[in-house]
GROMACS .gro file of C-alpha atoms in nm:
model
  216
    1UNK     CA    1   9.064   8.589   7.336
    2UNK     CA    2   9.109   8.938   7.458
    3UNK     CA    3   9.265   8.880   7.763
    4UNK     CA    4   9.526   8.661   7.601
    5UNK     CA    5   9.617   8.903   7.348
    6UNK     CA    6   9.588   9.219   7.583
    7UNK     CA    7   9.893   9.016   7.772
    8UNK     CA    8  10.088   8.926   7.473
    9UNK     CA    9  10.423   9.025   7.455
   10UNK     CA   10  10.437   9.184   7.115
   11UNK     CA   11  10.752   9.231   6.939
   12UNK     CA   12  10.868   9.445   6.606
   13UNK     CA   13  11.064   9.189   6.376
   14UNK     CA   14  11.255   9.373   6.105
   15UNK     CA   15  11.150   9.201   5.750
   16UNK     CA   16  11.263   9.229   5.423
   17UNK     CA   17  11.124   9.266   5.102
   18UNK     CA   18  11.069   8.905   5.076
   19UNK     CA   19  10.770   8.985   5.335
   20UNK     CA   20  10.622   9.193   5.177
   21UNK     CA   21  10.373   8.920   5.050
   22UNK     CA   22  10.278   8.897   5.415
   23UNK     CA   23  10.193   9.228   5.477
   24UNK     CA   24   9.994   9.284   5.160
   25UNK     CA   25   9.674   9.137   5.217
   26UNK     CA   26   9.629   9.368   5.507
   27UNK     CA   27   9.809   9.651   5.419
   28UNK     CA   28   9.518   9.642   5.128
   29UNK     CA   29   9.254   9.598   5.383
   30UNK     CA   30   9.382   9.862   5.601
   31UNK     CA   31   9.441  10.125   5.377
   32UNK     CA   32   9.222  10.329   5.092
   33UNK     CA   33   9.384  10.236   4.736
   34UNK     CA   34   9.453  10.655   4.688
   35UNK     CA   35   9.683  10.666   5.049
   36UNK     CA   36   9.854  10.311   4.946
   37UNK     CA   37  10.224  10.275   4.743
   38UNK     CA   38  10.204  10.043   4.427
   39UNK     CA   39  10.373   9.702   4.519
   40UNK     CA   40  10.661   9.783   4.255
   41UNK     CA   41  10.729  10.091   4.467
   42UNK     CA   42  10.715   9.929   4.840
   43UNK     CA   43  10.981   9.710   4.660
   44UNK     CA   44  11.230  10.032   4.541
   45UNK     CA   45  11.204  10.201   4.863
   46UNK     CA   46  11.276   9.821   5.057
   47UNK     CA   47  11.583   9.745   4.877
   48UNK     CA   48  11.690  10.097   4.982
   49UNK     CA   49  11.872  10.094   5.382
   50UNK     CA   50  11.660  10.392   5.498
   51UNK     CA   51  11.322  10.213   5.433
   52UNK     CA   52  11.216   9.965   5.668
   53UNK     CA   53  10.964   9.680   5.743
   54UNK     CA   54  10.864   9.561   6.096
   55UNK     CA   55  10.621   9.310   6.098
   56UNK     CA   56  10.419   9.272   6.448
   57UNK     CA   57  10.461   8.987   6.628
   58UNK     CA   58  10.365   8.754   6.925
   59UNK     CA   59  10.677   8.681   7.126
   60UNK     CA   60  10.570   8.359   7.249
   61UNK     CA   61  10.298   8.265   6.984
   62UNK     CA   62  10.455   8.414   6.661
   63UNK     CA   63  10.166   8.532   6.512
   64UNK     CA   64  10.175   8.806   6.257
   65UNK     CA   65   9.905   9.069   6.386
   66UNK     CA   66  10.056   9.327   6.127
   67UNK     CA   67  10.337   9.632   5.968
   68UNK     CA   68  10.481   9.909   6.056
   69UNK     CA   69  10.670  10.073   5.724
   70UNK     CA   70  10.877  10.393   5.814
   71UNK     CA   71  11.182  10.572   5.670
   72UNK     CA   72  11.496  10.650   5.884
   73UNK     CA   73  11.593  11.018   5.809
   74UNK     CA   74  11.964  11.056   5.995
   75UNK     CA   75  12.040  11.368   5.797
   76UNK     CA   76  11.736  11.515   6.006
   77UNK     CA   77  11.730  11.304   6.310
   78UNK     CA   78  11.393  11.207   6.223
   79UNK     CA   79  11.182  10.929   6.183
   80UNK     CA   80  10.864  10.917   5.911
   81UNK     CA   81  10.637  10.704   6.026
   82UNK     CA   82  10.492  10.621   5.679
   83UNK     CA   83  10.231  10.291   5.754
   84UNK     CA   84  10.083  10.140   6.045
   85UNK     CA   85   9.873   9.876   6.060
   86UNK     CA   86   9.670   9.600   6.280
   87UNK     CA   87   9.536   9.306   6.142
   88UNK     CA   88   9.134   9.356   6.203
   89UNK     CA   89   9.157   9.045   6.397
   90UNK     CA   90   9.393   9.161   6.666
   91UNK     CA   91   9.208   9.487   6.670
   92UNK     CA   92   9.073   9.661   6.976
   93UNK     CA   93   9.325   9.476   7.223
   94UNK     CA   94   9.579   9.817   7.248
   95UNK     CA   95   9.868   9.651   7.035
   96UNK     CA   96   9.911   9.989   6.846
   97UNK     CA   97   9.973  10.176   7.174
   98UNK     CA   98  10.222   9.880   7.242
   99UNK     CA   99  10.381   9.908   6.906
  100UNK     CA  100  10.386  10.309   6.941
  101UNK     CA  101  10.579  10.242   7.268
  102UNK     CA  102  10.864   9.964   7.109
  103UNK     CA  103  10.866  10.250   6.834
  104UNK     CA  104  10.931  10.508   7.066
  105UNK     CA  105  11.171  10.324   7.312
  106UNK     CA  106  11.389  10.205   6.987
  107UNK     CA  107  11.425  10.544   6.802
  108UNK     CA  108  11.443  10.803   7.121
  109UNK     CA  109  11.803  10.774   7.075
  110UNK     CA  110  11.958  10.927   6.780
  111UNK     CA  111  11.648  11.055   6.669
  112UNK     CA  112  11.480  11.363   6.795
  113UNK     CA  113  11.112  11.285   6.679
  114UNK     CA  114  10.870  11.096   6.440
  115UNK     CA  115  10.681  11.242   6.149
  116UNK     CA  116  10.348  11.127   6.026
  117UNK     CA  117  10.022  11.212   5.811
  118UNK     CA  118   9.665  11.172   5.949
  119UNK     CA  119   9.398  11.188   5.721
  120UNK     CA  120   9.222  11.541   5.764
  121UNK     CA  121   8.883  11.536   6.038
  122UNK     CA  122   8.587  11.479   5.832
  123UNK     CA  123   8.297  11.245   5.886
  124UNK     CA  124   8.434  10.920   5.902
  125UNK     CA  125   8.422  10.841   6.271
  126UNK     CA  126   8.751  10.642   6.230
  127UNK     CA  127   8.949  10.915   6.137
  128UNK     CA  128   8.848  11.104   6.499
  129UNK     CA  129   8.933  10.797   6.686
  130UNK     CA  130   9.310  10.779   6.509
  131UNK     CA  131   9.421  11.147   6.579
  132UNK     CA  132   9.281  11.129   6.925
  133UNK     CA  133   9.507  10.793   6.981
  134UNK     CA  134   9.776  10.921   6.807
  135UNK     CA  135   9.744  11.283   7.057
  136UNK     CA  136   9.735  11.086   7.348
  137UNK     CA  137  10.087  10.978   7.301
  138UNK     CA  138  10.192  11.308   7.310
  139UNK     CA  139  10.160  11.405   6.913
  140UNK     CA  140  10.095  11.739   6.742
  141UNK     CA  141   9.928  11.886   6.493
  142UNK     CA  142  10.205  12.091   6.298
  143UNK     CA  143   9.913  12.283   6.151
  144UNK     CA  144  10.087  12.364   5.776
  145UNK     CA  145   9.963  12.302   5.516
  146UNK     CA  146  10.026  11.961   5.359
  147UNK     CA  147   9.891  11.796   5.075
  148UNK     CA  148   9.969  11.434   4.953
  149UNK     CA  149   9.946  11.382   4.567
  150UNK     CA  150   9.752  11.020   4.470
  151UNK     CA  151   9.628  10.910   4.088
  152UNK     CA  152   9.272  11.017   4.230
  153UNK     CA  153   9.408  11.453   4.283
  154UNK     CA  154   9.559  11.596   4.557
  155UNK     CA  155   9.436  11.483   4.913
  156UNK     CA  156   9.488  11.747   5.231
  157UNK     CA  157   9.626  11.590   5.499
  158UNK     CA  158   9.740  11.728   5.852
  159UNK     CA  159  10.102  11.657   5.943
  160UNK     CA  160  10.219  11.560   6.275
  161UNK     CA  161  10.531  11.492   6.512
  162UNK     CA  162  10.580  11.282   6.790
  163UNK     CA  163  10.889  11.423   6.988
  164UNK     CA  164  11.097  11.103   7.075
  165UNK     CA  165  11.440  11.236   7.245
  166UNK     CA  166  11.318  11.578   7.314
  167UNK     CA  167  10.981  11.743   7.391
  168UNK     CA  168  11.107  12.001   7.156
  169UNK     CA  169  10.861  12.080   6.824
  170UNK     CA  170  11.062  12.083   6.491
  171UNK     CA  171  11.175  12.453   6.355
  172UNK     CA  172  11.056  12.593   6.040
  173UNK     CA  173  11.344  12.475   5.882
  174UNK     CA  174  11.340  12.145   6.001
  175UNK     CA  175  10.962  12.109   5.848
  176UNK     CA  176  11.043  12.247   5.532
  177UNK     CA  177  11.320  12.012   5.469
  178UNK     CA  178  11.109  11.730   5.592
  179UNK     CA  179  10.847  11.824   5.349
  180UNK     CA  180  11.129  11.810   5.045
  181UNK     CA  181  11.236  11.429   5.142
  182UNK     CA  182  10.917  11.347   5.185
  183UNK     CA  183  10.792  11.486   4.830
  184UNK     CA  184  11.080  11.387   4.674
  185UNK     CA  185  10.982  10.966   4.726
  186UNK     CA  186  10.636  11.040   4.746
  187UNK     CA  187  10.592  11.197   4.388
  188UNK     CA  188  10.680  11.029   4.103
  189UNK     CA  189  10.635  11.220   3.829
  190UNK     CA  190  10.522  11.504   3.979
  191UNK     CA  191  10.688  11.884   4.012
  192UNK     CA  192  10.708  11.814   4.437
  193UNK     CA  193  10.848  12.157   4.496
  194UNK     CA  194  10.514  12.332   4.434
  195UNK     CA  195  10.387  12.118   4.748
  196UNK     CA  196  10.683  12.214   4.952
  197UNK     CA  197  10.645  12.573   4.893
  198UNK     CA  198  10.229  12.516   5.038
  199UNK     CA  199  10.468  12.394   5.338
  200UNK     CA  200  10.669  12.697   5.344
  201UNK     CA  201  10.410  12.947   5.284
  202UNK     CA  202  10.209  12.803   5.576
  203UNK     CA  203  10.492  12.953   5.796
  204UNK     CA  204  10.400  13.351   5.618
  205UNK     CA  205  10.033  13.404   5.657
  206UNK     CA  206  10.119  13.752   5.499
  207UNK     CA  207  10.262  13.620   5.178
  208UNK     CA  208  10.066  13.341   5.180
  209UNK     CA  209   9.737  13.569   5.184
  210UNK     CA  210   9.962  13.788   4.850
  211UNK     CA  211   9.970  13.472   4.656
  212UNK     CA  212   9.631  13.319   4.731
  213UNK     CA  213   9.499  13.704   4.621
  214UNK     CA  214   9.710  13.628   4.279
  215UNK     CA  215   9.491  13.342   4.190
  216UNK     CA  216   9.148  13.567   4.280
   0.00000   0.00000   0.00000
C-alpha cells in the first residue's frame, strides 16, 4: 500500500459545510478536545467566505485521506492555517508535505505568507516531529508570545509563518494585527485584547520586564 499512495496524485477539493460530517470523525481523532472548535462554531465560521474547507483527496481513486481548515486574511495578505489533518490510515506516506506544497503553490499569489500555531516542545515526541516538518518547509518560529484560550485555561503555544510570495518575515505590525483577527474568532466570550497585548509586549523586552515586575 505505500507505494501506491506515495504515487497518488492528491488533490485539495474545496467543501462546504455540508462536509463537515466527513471531516469530523477525524478531525476528533486528530486533535486534543482543548485545541478543537465546537461543531456549532466550525459551522459560523463555514458559512462565512473567508473560512474554508479542503478536504484531501485521491485524484484518480477519490478517497478522502483528510482537512485542511484555514482562514483567508486579504486585508493582511495572509493566510491562517488553522487545521491540518491526515487520516491515520494514509499516515506516514508524505501527503502532508504534498498538501503543504498545493497549499503553497495556490496561495503564493496574492498572499505574502501563512500563519500557524504549533503546540509548544514538551515531551510528547509528536509534537518534535511536527515543528521539525513544518521547519523544513521553510517555517519560523516568530518567537512572541502567544497564548490560545480553551474551556480547560490558557494553553502557550509558539506561532509561526511560512513566507509564501516573499521570503520576507512579517513586521511587528503585521503580527500584532494578526494576533487581533485571530483573537477576535478565537475567543468567544473572552476580553481577547489582553492576549494581544502578551503579543505586543513580546516585541519590548524592557516594558515587558516593567509589567511582569508589577505582578511581583
Amino acid at each position: 500500500m505505500r507505494g501506491l499512495v506515495g504515487k497518488m496524485d492528491i488533490l485539495l477539493q474545496q467543501g462546504t459545510v455540508l462536509d463537515l460530517e466527513m471531516i469530523l470523525p477525524s478531525y476528533v481523532d486528530l486533535f486534543p478536545e482543548q485545541e478543537r472548535k465546537t461543531t456549532s462554531v466550525l459551522k459560523t465560521l463555514l458559512d462565512s467566505r473567508d473560512y474554508i474547507l479542503y478536504k484531501i483527496v485521491s485524484e484518480k481513486y477519490s478517497a478522502y485521506m483528510g482537512f485542511v481548515l484555514l482562514l483567508q486574511l486579504e486585508d493582511l495578505s495572509a493566510i491562517w492555517l488553522d487545521f491540518i489533518g491526515i487520516d491515520k490510515t494514509y499516515q506516514g506516506y508524505g501527503i502532508g508535505s504534498k498538501v503543504l506544497d498545493l497549499l503553497k503553490n495556490k496561495y503564493s499569489r496574492g498572499y505574502n505568507g501563512m500563519y500557524f500555531e504549533v503546540e509548544c516542545l514538551d515531551e510528547n515526541p509528536d509534537t518534535a516531529r511536527r515543528i521539525k516538518f513544518y521547519e523544513k518547509f521553510g517555517a519560523k518560529d516568530l518567537k512572541v508570545d502567544y497564548t490560545l484560550p480553551t474551556q480547560q485555561g490558557d494553553l502557550p503555544m509558539l506561532l509561526y509563518y511560512q513566507p509564501l510570495s516573499s521570503e520576507q518575515l512579517p513586521s511587528q505590525k503585521e503580527v500584532v494585527e494578526l494576533s487581533h483577527t485571530i483573537y477576535s474568532y478565537e475567543c468567544i466570550n473572552v476580553i481577547y485584547i489582553l492576549y494581544v497585548n502578551l503579543v505586543k509586549l513580546s516585541f519590548d523586552p524592557i516594558t515587558k520586564v516593567k509589567v511582569s515586575k508589577q505582578y511581583i
